[in-house]
mmCIF file of C-alpha atoms in Angstrom:
data_model
loop_
_atom_site.group_PDB
_atom_site.id
_atom_site.type_symbol
_atom_site.label_atom_id
_atom_site.label_comp_id
_atom_site.label_asym_id
_atom_site.label_seq_id
_atom_site.Cartn_x
_atom_site.Cartn_y
_atom_site.Cartn_z
ATOM 1 C CA MET A 1260 -47.287 -7.698 -38.687
ATOM 2 C CA GLY A 1261 -48.023 -9.822 -35.639
ATOM 3 C CA THR A 1262 -45.357 -12.319 -36.523
ATOM 4 C CA PHE A 1263 -42.989 -9.491 -37.346
ATOM 5 C CA ARG A 1264 -43.543 -8.000 -33.949
ATOM 6 C CA SER A 1265 -43.068 -11.266 -32.099
ATOM 7 C CA LYS A 1266 -39.955 -11.962 -34.109
ATOM 8 C CA GLY A 1267 -38.779 -8.514 -33.044
ATOM 9 C CA TRP A 1268 -39.366 -9.425 -29.444
ATOM 10 C CA LEU A 1269 -37.478 -12.662 -29.876
ATOM 11 C CA LEU A 1270 -34.589 -10.734 -31.346
ATOM 12 C CA ILE A 1271 -34.590 -8.243 -28.502
ATOM 13 C CA CYS A 1272 -34.687 -11.057 -25.937
ATOM 14 C CA ALA A 1273 -31.832 -12.797 -27.719
ATOM 15 C CA MET A 1274 -29.861 -9.575 -27.705
ATOM 16 C CA LEU A 1275 -30.516 -9.055 -24.010
ATOM 17 C CA VAL A 1276 -29.397 -12.571 -23.236
ATOM 18 C CA GLY A 1277 -26.437 -12.200 -25.540
ATOM 19 C CA SER A 1278 -25.168 -8.812 -24.555
ATOM 20 C CA ALA A 1279 -26.505 -7.708 -21.222
ATOM 21 C CA ALA A 1280 -27.145 -10.705 -18.950
ATOM 22 C CA ALA A 1281 -24.608 -10.668 -16.142
ATOM 23 C CA GLY A 1282 -22.035 -13.396 -16.253
ATOM 24 C CA THR A 1283 -22.197 -13.949 -20.018
ATOM 25 C CA PRO A 1284 -18.957 -13.281 -21.898
ATOM 26 C CA ALA A 1285 -20.448 -10.263 -23.694
ATOM 27 C CA ALA A 1286 -21.650 -8.738 -20.434
ATOM 28 C CA ASP A 1287 -18.248 -9.288 -18.882
ATOM 29 C CA GLU A 1288 -16.616 -7.655 -21.869
ATOM 30 C CA TYR A 1289 -19.015 -4.697 -21.633
ATOM 31 C CA ALA A 1290 -18.292 -4.300 -17.913
ATOM 32 C CA ARG A 1291 -14.574 -4.448 -18.618
ATOM 33 C CA GLY A 1292 -14.982 -1.853 -21.347
ATOM 34 C CA ALA A 1293 -16.948 0.396 -18.993
ATOM 35 C CA GLN A 1294 -14.077 0.160 -16.538
ATOM 36 C CA VAL A 1295 -11.507 1.085 -19.197
ATOM 37 C CA TYR A 1296 -13.777 3.985 -20.185
ATOM 38 C CA GLU A 1297 -13.281 5.456 -16.680
ATOM 39 C CA ARG A 1298 -9.818 6.485 -17.943
ATOM 40 C CA CYS A 1299 -11.526 8.843 -20.350
ATOM 41 C CA ALA A 1300 -13.675 10.453 -17.624
ATOM 42 C CA ALA A 1301 -11.495 13.530 -17.161
ATOM 43 C CA CYS A 1302 -12.390 14.672 -20.663
ATOM 44 C CA HIS A 1303 -15.335 12.733 -22.072
ATOM 45 C CA ALA A 1304 -18.909 11.787 -21.297
ATOM 46 C CA LEU A 1305 -21.358 9.797 -23.379
ATOM 47 C CA GLU A 1306 -23.999 12.489 -23.466
ATOM 48 C CA ALA A 1307 -22.190 15.809 -23.129
ATOM 49 C CA ASP A 1308 -19.391 17.717 -24.821
ATOM 50 C CA ARG A 1309 -16.683 18.393 -22.273
ATOM 51 C CA THR A 1310 -12.948 18.863 -22.911
ATOM 52 C CA GLY A 1311 -13.506 16.146 -25.519
ATOM 53 C CA PRO A 1312 -16.668 15.595 -27.613
ATOM 54 C CA HIS A 1313 -19.599 13.377 -26.505
ATOM 55 C CA HIS A 1314 -19.482 9.701 -27.423
ATOM 56 C CA CYS A 1315 -23.169 8.928 -27.959
ATOM 57 C CA GLY A 1316 -23.608 7.921 -31.582
ATOM 58 C CA LEU A 1317 -19.842 7.723 -32.122
ATOM 59 C CA ILE A 1318 -19.867 4.645 -34.353
ATOM 60 C CA GLY A 1319 -20.883 5.742 -37.836
ATOM 61 C CA ARG A 1320 -20.092 9.406 -37.154
ATOM 62 C CA ARG A 1321 -17.491 11.264 -39.209
ATOM 63 C CA ALA A 1322 -14.364 12.086 -37.204
ATOM 64 C CA GLY A 1323 -14.382 15.671 -35.987
ATOM 65 C CA SER A 1324 -18.021 16.324 -36.868
ATOM 66 C CA VAL A 1325 -19.896 17.193 -33.651
ATOM 67 C CA PRO A 1326 -21.418 20.621 -34.390
ATOM 68 C CA GLY A 1327 -19.972 23.409 -32.272
ATOM 69 C CA PHE A 1328 -17.191 21.329 -30.741
ATOM 70 C CA PRO A 1329 -13.782 23.071 -31.014
ATOM 71 C CA TYR A 1330 -11.838 20.287 -32.737
ATOM 72 C CA SER A 1331 -8.236 20.593 -33.824
ATOM 73 C CA PRO A 1332 -7.856 21.158 -37.587
ATOM 74 C CA ALA A 1333 -6.220 17.713 -37.712
ATOM 75 C CA MET A 1334 -9.335 15.980 -36.346
ATOM 76 C CA ARG A 1335 -11.757 18.091 -38.340
ATOM 77 C CA HIS A 1336 -9.961 17.095 -41.535
ATOM 78 C CA ALA A 1337 -9.285 13.490 -40.577
ATOM 79 C CA GLY A 1338 -11.630 12.420 -43.360
ATOM 80 C CA PHE A 1339 -12.888 9.108 -42.053
ATOM 81 C CA VAL A 1340 -15.819 7.612 -40.197
ATOM 82 C CA TRP A 1341 -15.555 6.041 -36.740
ATOM 83 C CA ASN A 1342 -15.970 2.286 -36.849
ATOM 84 C CA GLU A 1343 -14.338 -0.594 -34.976
ATOM 85 C CA LYS A 1344 -11.269 -0.438 -37.195
ATOM 86 C CA THR A 1345 -10.627 3.307 -37.139
ATOM 87 C CA LEU A 1346 -11.301 3.426 -33.391
ATOM 88 C CA ASP A 1347 -8.894 0.578 -32.811
ATOM 89 C CA ARG A 1348 -6.118 2.436 -34.609
ATOM 90 C CA PHE A 1349 -6.845 5.809 -33.011
ATOM 91 C CA LEU A 1350 -7.277 4.549 -29.461
ATOM 92 C CA ARG A 1351 -4.059 2.545 -29.648
ATOM 93 C CA SER A 1352 -2.041 5.670 -30.383
ATOM 94 C CA PRO A 1353 -4.029 8.881 -30.906
ATOM 95 C CA LEU A 1354 -1.104 11.203 -31.673
ATOM 96 C CA THR A 1355 0.535 9.019 -34.278
ATOM 97 C CA THR A 1356 -2.797 8.120 -35.920
ATOM 98 C CA ILE A 1357 -3.921 11.749 -36.172
ATOM 99 C CA PRO A 1358 -0.815 13.941 -35.840
ATOM 100 C CA GLY A 1359 -1.884 17.320 -34.513
ATOM 101 C CA THR A 1360 -4.888 16.024 -32.558
ATOM 102 C CA SER A 1361 -5.547 17.866 -29.314
ATOM 103 C CA MET A 1362 -6.382 14.617 -27.517
ATOM 104 C CA GLY A 1363 -3.127 14.554 -25.560
ATOM 105 C CA TYR A 1364 -3.442 10.969 -24.441
ATOM 106 C CA ASP A 1365 -1.036 8.094 -25.067
ATOM 107 C CA GLY A 1366 -3.775 5.570 -25.830
ATOM 108 C CA VAL A 1367 -4.913 2.159 -24.637
ATOM 109 C CA LYS A 1368 -2.071 -0.191 -25.563
ATOM 110 C CA ASP A 1369 -3.492 -3.510 -24.384
ATOM 111 C CA ASN A 1370 -5.376 -5.217 -27.233
ATOM 112 C CA GLY A 1371 -7.922 -6.873 -24.941
ATOM 113 C CA GLU A 1372 -8.654 -3.653 -23.067
ATOM 114 C CA ARG A 1373 -9.063 -1.788 -26.343
ATOM 115 C CA ARG A 1374 -11.429 -4.434 -27.718
ATOM 116 C CA ALA A 1375 -13.583 -4.216 -24.580
ATOM 117 C CA LEU A 1376 -13.523 -0.421 -24.678
ATOM 118 C CA ILE A 1377 -14.691 -0.363 -28.298
ATOM 119 C CA LEU A 1378 -17.465 -2.860 -27.544
ATOM 120 C CA PHE A 1379 -18.545 -0.594 -24.691
ATOM 121 C CA LEU A 1380 -18.488 2.508 -26.907
ATOM 122 C CA ARG A 1381 -20.534 0.687 -29.545
ATOM 123 C CA GLU A 1382 -23.172 -0.644 -27.124
ATOM 124 C CA ALA A 1383 -23.387 2.418 -24.876
ATOM 125 C CA GLY A 1384 -23.409 4.684 -27.936
ATOM 126 C CA HIS A 1385 -26.962 3.686 -28.796
ATOM 127 C CA SER A 1386 -28.207 2.933 -25.282
ATOM 128 C CA GLU A 1387 -31.347 4.376 -23.703
ATOM 129 C CA ARG A 1388 -29.306 7.288 -22.321
ATOM 130 C CA CYS A 1389 -28.015 8.170 -25.763
ATOM 131 C CA ARG A 1390 -31.435 7.960 -27.375
ATOM 132 C CA GLY A 1391 -32.603 10.434 -24.734
ATOM 133 C CA MET A 1392 -29.805 12.710 -25.836
ATOM 134 C CA SER A 1393 -30.698 12.756 -29.526
ATOM 135 C CA ALA A 1394 -34.310 13.461 -28.552
ATOM 136 C CA ARG A 1395 -33.132 16.526 -26.648
ATOM 137 C CA ALA A 1396 -30.767 17.708 -29.365
ATOM 138 C CA PRO A 1397 -31.877 20.780 -31.353
ATOM 139 C CA MET B 429 -5.886 14.441 6.073
ATOM 140 C CA ASN B 430 -4.061 17.733 6.681
ATOM 141 C CA THR B 431 -0.768 15.955 6.237
ATOM 142 C CA LEU B 432 -1.907 14.687 2.860
ATOM 143 C CA ILE B 433 -2.864 18.167 1.772
ATOM 144 C CA ARG B 434 0.421 19.624 3.040
ATOM 145 C CA GLN B 435 2.374 16.947 1.181
ATOM 146 C CA ALA B 436 0.409 17.649 -1.977
ATOM 147 C CA VAL B 437 1.169 21.352 -1.730
ATOM 148 C CA SER B 438 4.872 20.784 -1.166
ATOM 149 C CA VAL B 439 4.976 18.513 -4.212
ATOM 150 C CA VAL B 440 3.355 21.207 -6.303
ATOM 151 C CA GLN B 441 5.540 24.067 -5.067
ATOM 152 C CA PRO B 442 8.929 23.395 -6.682
ATOM 153 C CA ARG B 443 7.356 24.458 -9.946
ATOM 154 C CA ARG B 444 9.617 27.458 -10.386
ATOM 155 C CA THR B 445 12.534 25.133 -11.080
ATOM 156 C CA PHE B 446 11.018 23.517 -14.156
ATOM 157 C CA LEU B 447 9.379 26.709 -15.352
ATOM 158 C CA GLY B 448 12.835 28.243 -15.307
ATOM 159 C CA ARG B 449 14.299 25.357 -17.219
ATOM 160 C CA THR B 450 11.853 25.457 -20.123
ATOM 161 C CA GLY B 451 13.844 28.529 -21.217
ATOM 162 C CA LEU B 452 16.670 26.139 -22.014
ATOM 163 C CA LEU B 453 14.575 24.344 -24.633
ATOM 164 C CA LEU B 454 13.714 27.591 -26.352
ATOM 165 C CA SER B 455 17.305 28.773 -26.443
ATOM 166 C CA GLY B 456 18.220 25.374 -27.877
ATOM 167 C CA THR B 457 15.770 26.088 -30.705
ATOM 168 C CA ALA B 458 17.299 29.513 -31.206
ATOM 169 C CA ILE B 459 20.792 28.054 -31.389
ATOM 170 C CA ALA B 460 19.671 25.471 -33.952
ATOM 171 C CA LEU B 461 18.194 28.273 -36.038
ATOM 172 C CA LEU B 462 21.275 30.466 -35.745
ATOM 173 C CA SER B 463 23.548 27.669 -36.849
ATOM 174 C CA GLY B 464 21.362 27.038 -39.895
ATOM 175 C CA ARG B 465 20.023 23.721 -38.725
ATOM 176 C CA GLU B 466 16.469 24.490 -39.782
ATOM 177 C CA ALA B 467 15.416 20.861 -39.853
ATOM 178 C CA LEU B 468 16.365 20.451 -36.230
ATOM 179 C CA ALA B 469 14.683 23.709 -35.315
ATOM 180 C CA ALA B 470 11.523 22.700 -37.184
ATOM 181 C CA LYS B 471 11.478 19.400 -35.337
ATOM 182 C CA ALA B 472 11.838 21.186 -32.021
ATOM 183 C CA ASP B 473 9.027 23.539 -33.068
ATOM 184 C CA LYS B 474 6.760 20.606 -33.873
ATOM 185 C CA ALA B 475 7.502 19.026 -30.503
ATOM 186 C CA ALA B 476 6.858 22.333 -28.744
ATOM 187 C CA GLU B 477 3.538 22.757 -30.578
ATOM 188 C CA SER B 478 2.503 19.265 -29.605
ATOM 189 C CA ASP B 479 3.443 19.981 -25.967
ATOM 190 C CA LEU B 480 1.326 23.136 -26.079
ATOM 191 C CA ARG B 481 -1.707 21.194 -27.327
ATOM 192 C CA ILE B 482 -1.321 18.630 -24.556
ATOM 193 C CA LEU B 483 -0.961 21.385 -21.940
ATOM 194 C CA ASN B 484 -4.028 23.234 -23.209
ATOM 195 C CA THR B 485 -6.183 20.109 -23.164
ATOM 196 C CA ALA B 486 -5.028 19.416 -19.604
ATOM 197 C CA LEU B 487 -5.813 23.034 -18.701
ATOM 198 C CA GLY B 488 -9.327 22.654 -20.117
ATOM 199 C CA ALA B 489 -9.915 19.621 -17.916
ATOM 200 C CA GLU B 490 -8.542 21.418 -14.827
ATOM 201 C CA LEU B 491 -10.843 24.394 -15.433
ATOM 202 C CA GLU B 492 -13.785 22.005 -15.640
ATOM 203 C CA ALA B 493 -12.698 20.348 -12.372
ATOM 204 C CA ILE B 494 -12.677 23.762 -10.660
ATOM 205 C CA ALA B 495 -16.233 24.331 -11.889
ATOM 206 C CA ALA B 496 -17.272 20.834 -10.773
ATOM 207 C CA TYR B 497 -16.077 21.451 -7.204
ATOM 208 C CA GLN B 498 -17.944 24.760 -7.290
ATOM 209 C CA VAL B 499 -21.157 22.935 -8.191
ATOM 210 C CA GLY B 500 -20.492 20.489 -5.347
ATOM 211 C CA ALA B 501 -19.830 23.319 -2.905
ATOM 212 C CA GLU B 502 -22.963 25.205 -3.889
ATOM 213 C CA SER B 503 -25.175 22.113 -3.916
ATOM 214 C CA GLY B 504 -25.880 22.435 -0.215
ATOM 215 C CA LEU B 505 -25.303 18.673 0.028
ATOM 216 C CA LEU B 506 -21.848 18.809 1.642
ATOM 217 C CA GLN B 507 -21.477 19.015 5.410
ATOM 218 C CA LYS B 508 -18.885 21.265 6.949
ATOM 219 C CA PRO B 509 -15.693 19.150 7.154
ATOM 220 C CA VAL B 510 -16.350 17.648 3.709
ATOM 221 C CA LEU B 511 -17.083 21.077 2.271
ATOM 222 C CA ASP B 512 -13.693 22.308 3.553
ATOM 223 C CA LEU B 513 -12.019 19.340 1.937
ATOM 224 C CA ALA B 514 -13.747 20.019 -1.373
ATOM 225 C CA MET B 515 -12.636 23.648 -1.253
ATOM 226 C CA THR B 516 -9.041 22.596 -0.533
ATOM 227 C CA PHE B 517 -9.086 20.236 -3.512
ATOM 228 C CA GLN B 518 -10.625 22.926 -5.682
ATOM 229 C CA GLY B 519 -7.756 25.182 -4.575
ATOM 230 C CA HIS B 520 -5.252 22.598 -5.791
ATOM 231 C CA HIS B 521 -6.977 22.443 -9.176
ATOM 232 C CA LYS B 522 -6.775 26.230 -9.341
ATOM 233 C CA GLN B 523 -3.038 25.988 -8.704
ATOM 234 C CA HIS B 524 -2.701 23.322 -11.394
ATOM 235 C CA ALA B 525 -4.618 25.531 -13.830
ATOM 236 C CA ASP B 526 -2.483 28.596 -12.951
ATOM 237 C CA LEU B 527 0.691 26.610 -13.468
ATOM 238 C CA LEU B 528 -0.481 25.166 -16.786
ATOM 239 C CA ALA B 529 -1.630 28.555 -18.068
ATOM 240 C CA ALA B 530 1.653 30.214 -17.026
ATOM 241 C CA THR B 531 3.655 27.453 -18.700
ATOM 242 C CA ILE B 532 1.622 27.736 -21.901
ATOM 243 C CA GLY B 533 2.284 31.483 -21.919
ATOM 244 C CA LYS B 534 6.004 30.986 -21.308
ATOM 245 C CA LEU B 535 6.210 28.567 -24.204
ATOM 246 C CA GLY B 536 4.583 31.103 -26.481
ATOM 247 C CA GLY B 537 1.107 29.559 -26.607
ATOM 248 C CA ARG B 538 -2.329 30.924 -25.780
ATOM 249 C CA ALA B 539 -4.008 29.368 -22.766
ATOM 250 C CA VAL B 540 -7.659 28.346 -23.149
ATOM 251 C CA SER B 541 -10.039 30.022 -20.754
ATOM 252 C CA ALA B 542 -12.881 28.537 -18.753
ATOM 253 C CA LYS B 543 -16.154 27.876 -20.582
ATOM 254 C CA ASP B 544 -19.208 29.943 -19.711
ATOM 255 C CA LYS B 545 -21.146 26.778 -19.052
ATOM 256 C CA TYR B 546 -20.310 23.185 -18.170
ATOM 257 C CA SER B 547 -22.758 20.330 -18.190
ATOM 258 C CA PHE B 548 -22.575 18.182 -15.083
ATOM 259 C CA PRO B 549 -24.979 15.343 -14.294
ATOM 260 C CA VAL B 550 -26.522 17.396 -11.484
ATOM 261 C CA ASP B 551 -29.819 15.507 -11.540
ATOM 262 C CA THR B 552 -27.957 12.387 -10.365
ATOM 263 C CA LEU B 553 -26.418 14.184 -7.349
ATOM 264 C CA LYS B 554 -28.894 13.715 -4.527
ATOM 265 C CA ASN B 555 -26.745 13.525 -1.413
ATOM 266 C CA GLN B 556 -23.217 13.971 -0.081
ATOM 267 C CA VAL B 557 -22.079 10.498 -1.136
ATOM 268 C CA ASP B 558 -23.284 11.085 -4.718
ATOM 269 C CA VAL B 559 -21.271 14.304 -4.871
ATOM 270 C CA LEU B 560 -18.157 12.651 -3.442
ATOM 271 C CA ARG B 561 -18.426 9.697 -5.832
ATOM 272 C CA PHE B 562 -18.824 12.074 -8.749
ATOM 273 C CA ALA B 563 -15.713 13.983 -7.635
ATOM 274 C CA ALA B 564 -13.814 10.709 -7.135
ATOM 275 C CA GLY B 565 -14.657 9.660 -10.711
ATOM 276 C CA LEU B 566 -13.318 12.946 -12.069
ATOM 277 C CA GLU B 567 -10.135 12.692 -10.001
ATOM 278 C CA LYS B 568 -9.614 9.116 -11.138
ATOM 279 C CA GLY B 569 -10.058 10.241 -14.732
ATOM 280 C CA ALA B 570 -7.589 13.063 -14.140
ATOM 281 C CA VAL B 571 -4.979 10.611 -12.896
ATOM 282 C CA SER B 572 -5.462 8.551 -16.081
ATOM 283 C CA ALA B 573 -5.310 11.665 -18.240
ATOM 284 C CA TYR B 574 -1.969 12.825 -16.787
ATOM 285 C CA LEU B 575 -0.632 9.287 -16.967
ATOM 286 C CA GLY B 576 -1.562 9.301 -20.642
ATOM 287 C CA ALA B 577 0.080 12.706 -21.175
ATOM 288 C CA ILE B 578 3.425 12.044 -19.493
ATOM 289 C CA PRO B 579 4.942 9.811 -22.220
ATOM 290 C CA LEU B 580 3.924 12.293 -24.932
ATOM 291 C CA PHE B 581 5.778 15.399 -23.805
ATOM 292 C CA GLY B 582 8.811 16.339 -25.877
ATOM 293 C CA ASN B 583 10.062 18.416 -22.970
ATOM 294 C CA ARG B 584 10.828 16.169 -20.023
ATOM 295 C CA ASP B 585 10.402 18.990 -17.544
ATOM 296 C CA LEU B 586 6.761 19.143 -18.591
ATOM 297 C CA ALA B 587 6.473 15.388 -18.043
ATOM 298 C CA LYS B 588 7.831 15.941 -14.548
ATOM 299 C CA ALA B 589 5.308 18.705 -13.910
ATOM 300 C CA ALA B 590 2.497 16.414 -15.098
ATOM 301 C CA GLY B 591 3.780 13.724 -12.734
ATOM 302 C CA SER B 592 3.640 16.190 -9.882
ATOM 303 C CA ILE B 593 0.021 17.031 -10.655
ATOM 304 C CA LEU B 594 -0.860 13.345 -11.141
ATOM 305 C CA GLY B 595 0.394 12.607 -7.636
ATOM 306 C CA ASP B 596 -1.801 15.307 -6.145
ATOM 307 C CA GLU B 597 -4.898 14.131 -7.992
ATOM 308 C CA ALA B 598 -4.239 10.524 -6.983
ATOM 309 C CA MET B 599 -4.241 11.691 -3.369
ATOM 310 C CA HIS B 600 -7.555 13.470 -3.878
ATOM 311 C CA TRP B 601 -8.968 10.300 -5.396
ATOM 312 C CA ALA B 602 -7.799 8.180 -2.449
ATOM 313 C CA VAL B 603 -9.181 10.587 0.142
ATOM 314 C CA LEU B 604 -12.536 10.769 -1.652
ATOM 315 C CA ARG B 605 -12.710 6.974 -1.865
ATOM 316 C CA GLN B 606 -11.973 6.780 1.835
ATOM 317 C CA ALA B 607 -14.686 9.344 2.540
ATOM 318 C CA VAL B 608 -17.401 7.251 0.850
ATOM 319 C CA GLY B 609 -16.215 4.067 2.555
ATOM 320 C CA ASP B 610 -14.399 2.441 -0.363
ATOM 321 C CA VAL B 611 -10.923 0.979 0.057
ATOM 322 C CA ALA B 612 -8.817 4.140 -0.241
ATOM 323 C CA VAL B 613 -6.100 2.680 -2.437
ATOM 324 C CA PRO B 614 -7.586 0.037 -4.729
ATOM 325 C CA GLY B 615 -4.362 -1.316 -6.178
ATOM 326 C CA ALA B 616 -0.632 -1.086 -6.702
ATOM 327 C CA PHE B 617 -0.912 0.712 -10.042
ATOM 328 C CA VAL B 618 -3.073 3.381 -11.622
ATOM 329 C CA SER B 619 -4.051 3.104 -15.280
#
């Protein structure tokens, strides 16, 4: 147990160094992704449903599955789970990936920007803020 | 600042022209139907439906922006000249929402209405600068949203209308940046 715990700590430290320490490539990528995410701020937030659904817990969630959110029939019946690959396709061109979606947005065309955005969504999606959200959820 | 607001209003006003012209698209659909070109008519219908979805999503965001400025105004955190500015910007968003709703109606759609409740991060708004930065973030997002809508419209008059609104919201963003002491215009392009 003791060794398990200290190994856990090592892992957490490694993750912090790897993904959050300023100046590291991963931290730069996260910061870049956060900046790209500002383009979504008219409609989305991590923790709250707005014009678009919340993004906490997005990775691993079925498309169109936030309870109570008024999705388009197209999104509700998309029939796939959000992961890096499905997000990459959707965010490149939402309307051609899911014809009939109500997300009237042309997409993020630049591959590098999209990669950073998806990294941000993945990391932020299970951040402290998001854990607070699931604790509050009914 | 007043000049900016006046310019914004005069950009928004010629709306009657493009509202009038959307009738042309519909009569084009009717003609295609009458002449038995169902495929063409169906394609036009699909494009019109897609336009309606984009307009309604934009309307939803505008209605939220109106509510956000209301929260700012009622927070008691804004001093007089800034409060006036916020109310002017809220007025523009109301005009955007009215225009979008009228256009949706004209095109045969049903405009979404405002939600009973919006969730804003009110616990992070502690002073005037917080409120202005929050508003600036929404305006920046709105600029991106319209930029992302413009290439999608089947009806180019709607793209023009979205461009007109984008310009207004970009001005709001710049003025709000200026007000919190950031460089008003951060670059040559918006994204």
